[in-house]
mmCIF file of C-alpha atoms and ligand atoms in Angstrom:
data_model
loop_
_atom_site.group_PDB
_atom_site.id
_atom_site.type_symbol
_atom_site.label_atom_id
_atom_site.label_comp_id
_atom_site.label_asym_id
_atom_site.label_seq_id
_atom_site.Cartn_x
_atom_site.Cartn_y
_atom_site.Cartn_z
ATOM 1 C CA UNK A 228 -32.672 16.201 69.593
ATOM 2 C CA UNK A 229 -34.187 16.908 66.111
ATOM 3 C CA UNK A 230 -30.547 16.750 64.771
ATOM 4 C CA UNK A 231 -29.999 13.427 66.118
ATOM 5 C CA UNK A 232 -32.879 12.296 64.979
ATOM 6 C CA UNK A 233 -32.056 13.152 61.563
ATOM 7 C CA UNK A 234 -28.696 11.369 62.003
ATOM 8 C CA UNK A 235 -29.858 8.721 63.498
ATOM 9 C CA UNK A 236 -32.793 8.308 60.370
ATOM 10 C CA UNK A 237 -29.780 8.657 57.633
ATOM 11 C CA UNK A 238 -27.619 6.096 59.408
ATOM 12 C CA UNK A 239 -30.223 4.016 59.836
ATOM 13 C CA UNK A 240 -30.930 4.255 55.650
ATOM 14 C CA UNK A 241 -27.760 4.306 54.748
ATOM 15 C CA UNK A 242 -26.671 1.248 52.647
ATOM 16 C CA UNK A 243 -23.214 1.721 52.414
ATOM 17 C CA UNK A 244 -22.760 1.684 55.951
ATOM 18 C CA UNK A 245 -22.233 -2.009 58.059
ATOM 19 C CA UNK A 246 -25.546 -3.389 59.122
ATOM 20 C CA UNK A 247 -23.978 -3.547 62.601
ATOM 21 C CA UNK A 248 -23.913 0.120 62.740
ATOM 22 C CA UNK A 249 -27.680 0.511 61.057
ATOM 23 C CA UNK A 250 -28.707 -1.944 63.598
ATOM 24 C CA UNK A 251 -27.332 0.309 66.448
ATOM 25 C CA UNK A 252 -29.016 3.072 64.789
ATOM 26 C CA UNK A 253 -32.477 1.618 64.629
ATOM 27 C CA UNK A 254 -32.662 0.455 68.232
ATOM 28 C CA UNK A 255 -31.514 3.910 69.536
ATOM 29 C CA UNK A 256 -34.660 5.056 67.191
ATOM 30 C CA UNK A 257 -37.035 2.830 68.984
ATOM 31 C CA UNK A 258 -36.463 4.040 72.474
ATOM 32 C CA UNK A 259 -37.056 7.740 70.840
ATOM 33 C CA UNK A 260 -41.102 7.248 70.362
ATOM 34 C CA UNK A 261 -42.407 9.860 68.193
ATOM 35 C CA UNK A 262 -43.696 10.375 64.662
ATOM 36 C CA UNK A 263 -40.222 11.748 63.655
ATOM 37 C CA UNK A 264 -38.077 8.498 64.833
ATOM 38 C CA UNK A 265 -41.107 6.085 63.027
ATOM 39 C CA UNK A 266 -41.400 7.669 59.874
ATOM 40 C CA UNK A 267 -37.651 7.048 59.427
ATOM 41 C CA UNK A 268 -38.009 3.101 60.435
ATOM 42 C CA UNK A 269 -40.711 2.923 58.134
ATOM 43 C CA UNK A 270 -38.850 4.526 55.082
ATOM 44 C CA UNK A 271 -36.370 2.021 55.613
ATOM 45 C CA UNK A 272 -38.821 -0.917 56.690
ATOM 46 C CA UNK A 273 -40.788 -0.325 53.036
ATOM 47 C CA UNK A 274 -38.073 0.510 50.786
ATOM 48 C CA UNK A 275 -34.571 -1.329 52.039
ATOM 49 C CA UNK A 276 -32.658 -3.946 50.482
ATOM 50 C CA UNK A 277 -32.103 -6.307 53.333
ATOM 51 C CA UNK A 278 -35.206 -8.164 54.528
ATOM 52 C CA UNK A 279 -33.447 -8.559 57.957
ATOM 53 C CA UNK A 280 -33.263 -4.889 58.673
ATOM 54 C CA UNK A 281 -36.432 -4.864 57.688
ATOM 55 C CA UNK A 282 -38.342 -7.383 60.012
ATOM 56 C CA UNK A 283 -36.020 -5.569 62.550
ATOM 57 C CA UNK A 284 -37.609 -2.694 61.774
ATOM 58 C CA UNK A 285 -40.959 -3.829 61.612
ATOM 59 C CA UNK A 286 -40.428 -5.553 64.993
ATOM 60 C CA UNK A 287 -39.295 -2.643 66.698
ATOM 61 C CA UNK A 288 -42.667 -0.925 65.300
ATOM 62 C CA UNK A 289 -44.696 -3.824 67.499
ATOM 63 C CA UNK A 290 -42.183 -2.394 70.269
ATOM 64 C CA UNK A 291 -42.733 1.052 70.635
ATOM 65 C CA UNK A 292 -46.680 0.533 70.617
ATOM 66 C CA UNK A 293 -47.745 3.700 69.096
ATOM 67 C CA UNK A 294 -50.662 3.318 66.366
ATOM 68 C CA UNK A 295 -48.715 5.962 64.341
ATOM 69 C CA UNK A 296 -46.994 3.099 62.757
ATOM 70 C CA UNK A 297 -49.841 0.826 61.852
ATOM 71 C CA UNK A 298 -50.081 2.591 58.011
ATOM 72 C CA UNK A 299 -46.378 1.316 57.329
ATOM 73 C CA UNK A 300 -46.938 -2.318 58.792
ATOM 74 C CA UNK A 301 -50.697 -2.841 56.988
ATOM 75 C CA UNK A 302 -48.581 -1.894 53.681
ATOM 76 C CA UNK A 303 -46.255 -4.368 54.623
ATOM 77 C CA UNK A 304 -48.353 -7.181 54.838
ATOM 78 C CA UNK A 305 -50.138 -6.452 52.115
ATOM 79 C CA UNK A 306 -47.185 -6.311 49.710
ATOM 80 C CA UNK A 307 -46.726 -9.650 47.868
ATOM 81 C CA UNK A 308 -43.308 -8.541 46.824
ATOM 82 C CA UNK A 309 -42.260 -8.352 50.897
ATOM 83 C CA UNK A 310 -40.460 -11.274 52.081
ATOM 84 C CA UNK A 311 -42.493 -13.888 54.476
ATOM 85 C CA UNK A 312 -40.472 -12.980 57.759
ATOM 86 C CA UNK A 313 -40.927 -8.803 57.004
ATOM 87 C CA UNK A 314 -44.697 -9.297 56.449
ATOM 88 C CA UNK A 315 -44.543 -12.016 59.728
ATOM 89 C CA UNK A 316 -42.966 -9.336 61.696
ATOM 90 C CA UNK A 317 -45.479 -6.908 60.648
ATOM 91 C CA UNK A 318 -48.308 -9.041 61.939
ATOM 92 C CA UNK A 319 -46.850 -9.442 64.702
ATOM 93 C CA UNK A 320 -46.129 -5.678 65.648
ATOM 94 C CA UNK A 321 -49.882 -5.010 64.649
ATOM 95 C CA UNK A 322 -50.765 -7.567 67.170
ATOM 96 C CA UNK A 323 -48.499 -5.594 69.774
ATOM 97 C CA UNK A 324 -49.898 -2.361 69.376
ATOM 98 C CA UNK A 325 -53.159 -3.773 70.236
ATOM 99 C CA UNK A 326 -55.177 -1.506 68.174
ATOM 100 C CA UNK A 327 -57.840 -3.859 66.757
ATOM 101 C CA UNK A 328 -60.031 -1.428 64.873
ATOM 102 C CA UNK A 329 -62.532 -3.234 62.656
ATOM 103 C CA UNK A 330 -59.790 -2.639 59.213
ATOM 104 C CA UNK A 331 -57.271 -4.666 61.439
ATOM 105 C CA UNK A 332 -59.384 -7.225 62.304
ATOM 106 C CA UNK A 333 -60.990 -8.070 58.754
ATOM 107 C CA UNK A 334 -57.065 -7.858 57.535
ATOM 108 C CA UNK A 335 -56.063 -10.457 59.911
ATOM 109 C CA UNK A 336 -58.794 -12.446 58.758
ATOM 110 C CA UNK A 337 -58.038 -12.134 55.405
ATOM 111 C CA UNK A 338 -54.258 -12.708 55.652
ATOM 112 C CA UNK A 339 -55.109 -15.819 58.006
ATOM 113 C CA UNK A 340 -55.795 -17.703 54.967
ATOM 114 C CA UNK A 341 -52.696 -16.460 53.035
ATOM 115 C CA UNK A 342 -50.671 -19.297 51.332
ATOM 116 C CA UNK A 343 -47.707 -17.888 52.518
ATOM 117 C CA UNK A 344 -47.966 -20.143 55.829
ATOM 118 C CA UNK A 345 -45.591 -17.669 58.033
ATOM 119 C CA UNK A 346 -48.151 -15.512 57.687
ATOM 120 C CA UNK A 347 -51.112 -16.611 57.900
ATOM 121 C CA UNK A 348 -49.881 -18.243 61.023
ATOM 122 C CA UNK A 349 -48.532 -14.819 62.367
ATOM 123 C CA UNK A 350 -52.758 -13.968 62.070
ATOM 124 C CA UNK A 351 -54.248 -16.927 63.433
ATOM 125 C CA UNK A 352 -51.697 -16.106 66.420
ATOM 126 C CA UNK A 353 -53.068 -12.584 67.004
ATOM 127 C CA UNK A 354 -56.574 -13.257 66.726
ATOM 128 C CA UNK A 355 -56.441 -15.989 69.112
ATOM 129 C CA UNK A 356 -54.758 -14.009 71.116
ATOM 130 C CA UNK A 357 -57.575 -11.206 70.527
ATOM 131 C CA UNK A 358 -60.308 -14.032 71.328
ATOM 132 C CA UNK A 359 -58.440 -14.806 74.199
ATOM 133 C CA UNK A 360 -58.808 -11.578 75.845
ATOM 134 C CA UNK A 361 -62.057 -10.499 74.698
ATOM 135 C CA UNK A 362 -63.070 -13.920 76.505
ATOM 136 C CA UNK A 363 -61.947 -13.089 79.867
ATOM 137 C CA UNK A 364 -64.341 -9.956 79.758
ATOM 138 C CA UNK A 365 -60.829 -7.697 80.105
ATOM 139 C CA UNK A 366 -59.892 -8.578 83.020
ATOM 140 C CA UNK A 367 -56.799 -10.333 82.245
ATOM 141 C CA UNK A 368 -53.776 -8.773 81.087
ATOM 142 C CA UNK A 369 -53.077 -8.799 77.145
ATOM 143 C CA UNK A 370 -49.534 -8.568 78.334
ATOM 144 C CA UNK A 371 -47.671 -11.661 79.457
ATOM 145 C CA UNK A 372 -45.626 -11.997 82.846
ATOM 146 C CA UNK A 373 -42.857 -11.927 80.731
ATOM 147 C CA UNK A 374 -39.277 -11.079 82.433
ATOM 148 C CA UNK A 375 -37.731 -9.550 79.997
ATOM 149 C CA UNK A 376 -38.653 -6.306 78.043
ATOM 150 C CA UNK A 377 -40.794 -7.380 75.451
ATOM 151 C CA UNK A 378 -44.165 -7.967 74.360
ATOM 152 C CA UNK A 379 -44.646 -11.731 73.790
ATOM 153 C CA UNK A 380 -46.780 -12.817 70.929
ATOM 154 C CA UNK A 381 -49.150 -14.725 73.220
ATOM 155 C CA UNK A 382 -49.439 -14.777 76.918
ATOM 156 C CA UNK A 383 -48.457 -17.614 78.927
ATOM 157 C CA UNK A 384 -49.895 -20.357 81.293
ATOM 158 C CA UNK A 385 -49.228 -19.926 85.156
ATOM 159 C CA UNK A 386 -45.547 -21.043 85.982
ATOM 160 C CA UNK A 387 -46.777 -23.064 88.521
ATOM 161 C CA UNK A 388 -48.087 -25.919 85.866
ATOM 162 C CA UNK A 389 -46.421 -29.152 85.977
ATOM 163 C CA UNK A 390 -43.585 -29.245 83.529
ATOM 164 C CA UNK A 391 -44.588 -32.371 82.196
ATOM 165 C CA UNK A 392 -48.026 -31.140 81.532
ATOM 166 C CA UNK A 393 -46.243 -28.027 79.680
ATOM 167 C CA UNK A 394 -43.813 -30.211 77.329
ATOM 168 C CA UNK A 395 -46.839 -32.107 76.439
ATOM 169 C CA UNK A 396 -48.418 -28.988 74.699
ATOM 170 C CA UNK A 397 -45.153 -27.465 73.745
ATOM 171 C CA UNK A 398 -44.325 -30.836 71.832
ATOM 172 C CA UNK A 399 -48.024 -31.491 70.163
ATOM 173 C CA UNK A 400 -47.979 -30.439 66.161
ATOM 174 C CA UNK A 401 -51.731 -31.293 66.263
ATOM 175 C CA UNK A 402 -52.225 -27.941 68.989
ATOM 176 C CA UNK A 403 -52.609 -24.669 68.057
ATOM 177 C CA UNK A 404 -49.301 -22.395 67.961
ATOM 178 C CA UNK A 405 -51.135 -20.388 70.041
ATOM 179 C CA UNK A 406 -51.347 -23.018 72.475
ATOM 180 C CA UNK A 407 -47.341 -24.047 71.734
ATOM 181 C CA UNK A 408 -46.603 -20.349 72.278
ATOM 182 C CA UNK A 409 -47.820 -20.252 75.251
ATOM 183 C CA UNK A 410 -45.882 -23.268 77.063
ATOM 184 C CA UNK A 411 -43.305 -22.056 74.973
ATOM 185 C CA UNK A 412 -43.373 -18.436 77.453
ATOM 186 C CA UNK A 413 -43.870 -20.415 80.739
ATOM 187 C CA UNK A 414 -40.968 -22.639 80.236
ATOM 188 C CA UNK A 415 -39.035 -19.703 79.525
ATOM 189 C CA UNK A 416 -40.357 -18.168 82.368
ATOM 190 C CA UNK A 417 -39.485 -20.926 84.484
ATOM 191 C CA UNK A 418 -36.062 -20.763 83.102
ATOM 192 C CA UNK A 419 -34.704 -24.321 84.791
ATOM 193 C CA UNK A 420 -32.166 -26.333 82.831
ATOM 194 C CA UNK A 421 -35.208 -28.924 82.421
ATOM 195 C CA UNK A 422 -37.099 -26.217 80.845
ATOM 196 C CA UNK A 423 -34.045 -24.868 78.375
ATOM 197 C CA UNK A 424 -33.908 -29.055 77.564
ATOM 198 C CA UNK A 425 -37.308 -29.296 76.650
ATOM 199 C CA UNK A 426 -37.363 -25.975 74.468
ATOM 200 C CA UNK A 427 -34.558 -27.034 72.177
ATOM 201 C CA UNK A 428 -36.546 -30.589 72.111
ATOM 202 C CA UNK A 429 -39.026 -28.063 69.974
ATOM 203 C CA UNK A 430 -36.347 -28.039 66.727
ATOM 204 C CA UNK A 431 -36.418 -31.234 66.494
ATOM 205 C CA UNK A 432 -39.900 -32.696 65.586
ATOM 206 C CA UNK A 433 -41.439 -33.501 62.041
ATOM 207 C CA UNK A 434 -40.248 -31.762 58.908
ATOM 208 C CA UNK A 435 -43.628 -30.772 58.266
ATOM 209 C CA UNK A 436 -43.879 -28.667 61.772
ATOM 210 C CA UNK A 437 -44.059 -25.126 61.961
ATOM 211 C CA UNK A 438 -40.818 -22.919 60.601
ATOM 212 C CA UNK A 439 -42.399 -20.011 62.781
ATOM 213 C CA UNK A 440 -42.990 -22.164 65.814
ATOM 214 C CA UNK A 441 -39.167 -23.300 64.937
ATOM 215 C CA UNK A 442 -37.930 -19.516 64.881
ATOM 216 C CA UNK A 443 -39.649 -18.644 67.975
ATOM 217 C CA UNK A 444 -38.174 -21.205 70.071
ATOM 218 C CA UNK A 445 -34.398 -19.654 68.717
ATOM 219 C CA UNK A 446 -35.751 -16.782 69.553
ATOM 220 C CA UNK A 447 -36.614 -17.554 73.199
ATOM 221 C CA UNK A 448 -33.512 -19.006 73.787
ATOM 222 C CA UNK A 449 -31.715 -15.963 72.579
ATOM 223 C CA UNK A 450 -33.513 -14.224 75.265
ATOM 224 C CA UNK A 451 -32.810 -17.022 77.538
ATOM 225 C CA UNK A 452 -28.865 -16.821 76.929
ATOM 226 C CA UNK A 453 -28.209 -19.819 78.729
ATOM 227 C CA UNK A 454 -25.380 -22.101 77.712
ATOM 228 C CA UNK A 455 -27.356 -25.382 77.807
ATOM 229 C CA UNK A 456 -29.037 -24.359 74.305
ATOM 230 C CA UNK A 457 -25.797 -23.967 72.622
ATOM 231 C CA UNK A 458 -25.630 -27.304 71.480
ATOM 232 C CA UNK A 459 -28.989 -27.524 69.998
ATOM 233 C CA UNK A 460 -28.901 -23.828 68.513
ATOM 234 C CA UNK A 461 -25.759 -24.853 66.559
ATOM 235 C CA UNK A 462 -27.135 -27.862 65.360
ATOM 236 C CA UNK A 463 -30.042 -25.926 63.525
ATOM 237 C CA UNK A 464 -27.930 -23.081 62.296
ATOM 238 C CA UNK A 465 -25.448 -25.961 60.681
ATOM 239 C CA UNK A 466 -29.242 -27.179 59.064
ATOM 240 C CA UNK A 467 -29.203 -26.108 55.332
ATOM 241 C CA UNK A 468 -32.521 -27.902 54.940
ATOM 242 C CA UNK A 469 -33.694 -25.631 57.448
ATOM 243 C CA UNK A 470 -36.016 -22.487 56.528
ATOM 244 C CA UNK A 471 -34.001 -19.686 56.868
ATOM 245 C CA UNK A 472 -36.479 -17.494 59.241
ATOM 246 C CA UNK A 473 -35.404 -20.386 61.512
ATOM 247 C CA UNK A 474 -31.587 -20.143 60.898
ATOM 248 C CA UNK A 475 -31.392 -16.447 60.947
ATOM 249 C CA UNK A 476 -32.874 -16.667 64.780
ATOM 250 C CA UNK A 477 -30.510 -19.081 65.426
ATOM 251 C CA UNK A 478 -27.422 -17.089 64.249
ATOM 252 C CA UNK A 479 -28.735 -14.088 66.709
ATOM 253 C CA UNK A 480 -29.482 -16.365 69.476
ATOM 254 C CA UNK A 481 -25.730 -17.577 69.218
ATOM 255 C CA UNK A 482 -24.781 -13.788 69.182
ATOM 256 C CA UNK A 483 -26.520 -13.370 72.021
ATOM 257 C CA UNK A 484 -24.957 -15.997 73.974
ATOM 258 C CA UNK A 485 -21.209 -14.837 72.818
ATOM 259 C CA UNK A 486 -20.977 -17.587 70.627
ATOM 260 C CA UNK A 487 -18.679 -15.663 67.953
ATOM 261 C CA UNK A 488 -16.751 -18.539 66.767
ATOM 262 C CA UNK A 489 -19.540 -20.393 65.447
ATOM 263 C CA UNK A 490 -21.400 -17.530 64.262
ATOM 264 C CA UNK A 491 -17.724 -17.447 61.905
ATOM 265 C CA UNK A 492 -18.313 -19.677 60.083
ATOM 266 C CA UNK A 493 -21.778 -19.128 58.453
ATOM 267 C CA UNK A 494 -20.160 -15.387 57.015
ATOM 268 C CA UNK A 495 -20.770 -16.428 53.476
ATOM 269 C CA UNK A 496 -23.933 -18.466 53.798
ATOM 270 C CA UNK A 497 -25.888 -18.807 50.410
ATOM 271 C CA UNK A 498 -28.915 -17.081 52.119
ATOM 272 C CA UNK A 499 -28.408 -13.395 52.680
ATOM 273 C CA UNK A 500 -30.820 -13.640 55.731
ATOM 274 C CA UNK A 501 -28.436 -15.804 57.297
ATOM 275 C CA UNK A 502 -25.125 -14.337 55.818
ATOM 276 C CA UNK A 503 -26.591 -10.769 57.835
ATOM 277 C CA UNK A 504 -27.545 -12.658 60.903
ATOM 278 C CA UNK A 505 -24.544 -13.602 61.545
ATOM 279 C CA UNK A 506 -22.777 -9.958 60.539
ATOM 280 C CA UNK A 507 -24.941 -8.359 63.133
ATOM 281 C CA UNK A 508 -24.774 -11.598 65.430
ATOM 282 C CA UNK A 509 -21.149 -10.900 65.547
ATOM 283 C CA UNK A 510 -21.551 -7.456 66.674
ATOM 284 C CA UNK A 511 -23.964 -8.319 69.292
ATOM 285 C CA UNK A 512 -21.428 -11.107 70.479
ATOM 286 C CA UNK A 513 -18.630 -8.283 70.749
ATOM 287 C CA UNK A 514 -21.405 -6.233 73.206
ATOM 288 C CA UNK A 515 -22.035 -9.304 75.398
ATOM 289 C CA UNK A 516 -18.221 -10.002 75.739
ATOM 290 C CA UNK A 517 -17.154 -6.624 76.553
ATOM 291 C CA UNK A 518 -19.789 -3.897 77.640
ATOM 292 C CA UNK A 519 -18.119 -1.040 76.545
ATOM 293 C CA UNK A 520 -18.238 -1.383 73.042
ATOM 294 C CA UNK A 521 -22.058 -0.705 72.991
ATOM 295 C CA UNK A 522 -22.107 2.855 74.004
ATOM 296 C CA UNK A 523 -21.672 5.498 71.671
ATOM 297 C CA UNK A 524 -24.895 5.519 69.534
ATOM 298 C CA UNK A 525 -26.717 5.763 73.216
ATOM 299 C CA UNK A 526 -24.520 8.751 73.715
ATOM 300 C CA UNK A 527 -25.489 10.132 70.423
ATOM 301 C CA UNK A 528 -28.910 10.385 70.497
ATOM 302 C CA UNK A 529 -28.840 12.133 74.012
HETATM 303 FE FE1 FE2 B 253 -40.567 -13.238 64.399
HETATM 304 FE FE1 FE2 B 254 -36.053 -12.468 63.520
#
């Protein structure tokens, strides 16, 4: 186990090797949670050249929940040299650890009023979230419903509200993303074709509205995998104007769907966030097309 640890670790550092394969590494690392597999995501989550391993790396921190890696992500956000989706990501993973000491709490404060708008937005999200709970005297769950196996930023409404009532929200710039976020969850929790419509309706408002908001709803629908968003998802990828945090998402969500043709053509994009998307959004459309390709870094770290 220690040995494959260590292997794991080096692959998972090792520049000359594809990303596709240091991506494999890294997620085989997260479902091994111990002090061992973190420090070697957070070598490479300070110290790497790509910022999408990076965020990856920082995400799978929020993932595996244990405070040992809140020292690497507080570093992270407070380096002005990180890129805006890394230090996002790191925010975010604080926020699903759930350890709100009174350090974390005065840094999310502080960082709310960052002018780097990712994040301060990423810190307004997790101390509403924070007020949220501490309002319902702890008797709701921090966690959301959510189907699939992940923490969600926020938690969402009830599925049972009307889904006009839900676009509504989803749709308002003037709301709170933490208010967005959550219709965002319940439509994907109610997972109709109406709902996937009315999710990719959420790229599409004014150029001023939120690039995380934007990224999120990729995100979702890369969860979602459902055919409907295809259209939409390619539409934003094809959006040089676009922020890139929102393009990279894209790219995955297409990977995730199977979508390698389209996914072809953005190989040589002029941002490296998006030019790596699409390297590892490749690999992930090989996995969803044929389920035996996936196996042998599982087998590994046995
Ligand atoms: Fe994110
Ligand atoms: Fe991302």
């Amino acid at each position: 186990m220690k040995d494959n640890l260590a292997n794991l670790g080096q692959l998972l550092a090792d520049d000359k090797e594809s990303l596709a394969k240091r991506f494999r590494a890294l997620f085989t690392l997260r479902n091994i949670i111990c002090p061992e597999s973190i420090d070697a995501i957070g070598k490479v989550l300070i110290n790497d050249e790509s910022d999408l391993l990076k965020h990856e790396c920082a995400y799978c921190m929020g993932q595996m929940k244990d405070p040992y890696a809140i020292p690497y992500l507080v570093d992270t956000i407070k380096d002005e040299k990180q890129h805006p989706m890394v230090r996002h990501e790191s925010g975010e993973a604080l926020g699903a650890i759930g350890r709100h000491t009174d350090e974390i709490l005065s840094l999310l404060q502080k960082y709310s009023k960052h002018h780097v708008r990712e994040l301060s937005e990423t810190c307004d999200l997790a101390l509403d979230r924070l007020k949220w709970y501490n309002e319902s005297n702890g008797d709701k769950n921090p966690e959301s419903s959510s189907p699939y196996n992940a923490v969600d930023p926020t938690p969402s409404y009830p599925d049972s509200m009307p889904l006009k009532e839900l676009e509504s929200i989803f749709l308002d710039e003037n709301k709170s993303l933490f208010e967005r976020y959550r219709a965002l969850f319940t439509l994907r929790n109610i997972g109709t074709p109406e709902a996937v419509a009315v999710i990719c309706e959420g790229f599409f408002g004014s150029p001023s509205d939120s690039a995380l908001f934007k990224h999120e709803v990729a995100f979702v629908l890369g969860q979602m995998q459902s055919l409907d968003s295809v259209e939409a998802l390619t539409r934003k990828l094809a959006d040089l104007e676009e922020n890139e945090i929102v393009r990279h998402e894209c790219a995955e969500a297409l990977g995730s769907i199977g979508k390698s043709e389209i996914i072809r053509k953005y190989l040589d994009d002029k941002s490296r966030i998006v030019k790596e998307s699409c390297q590892v959004a490749l690999d992930m459309a090989d996995y969803v097309n044929d389920e035996s390709q996936f196996d042998f870094l599982s087998n590994k770290a046995d």
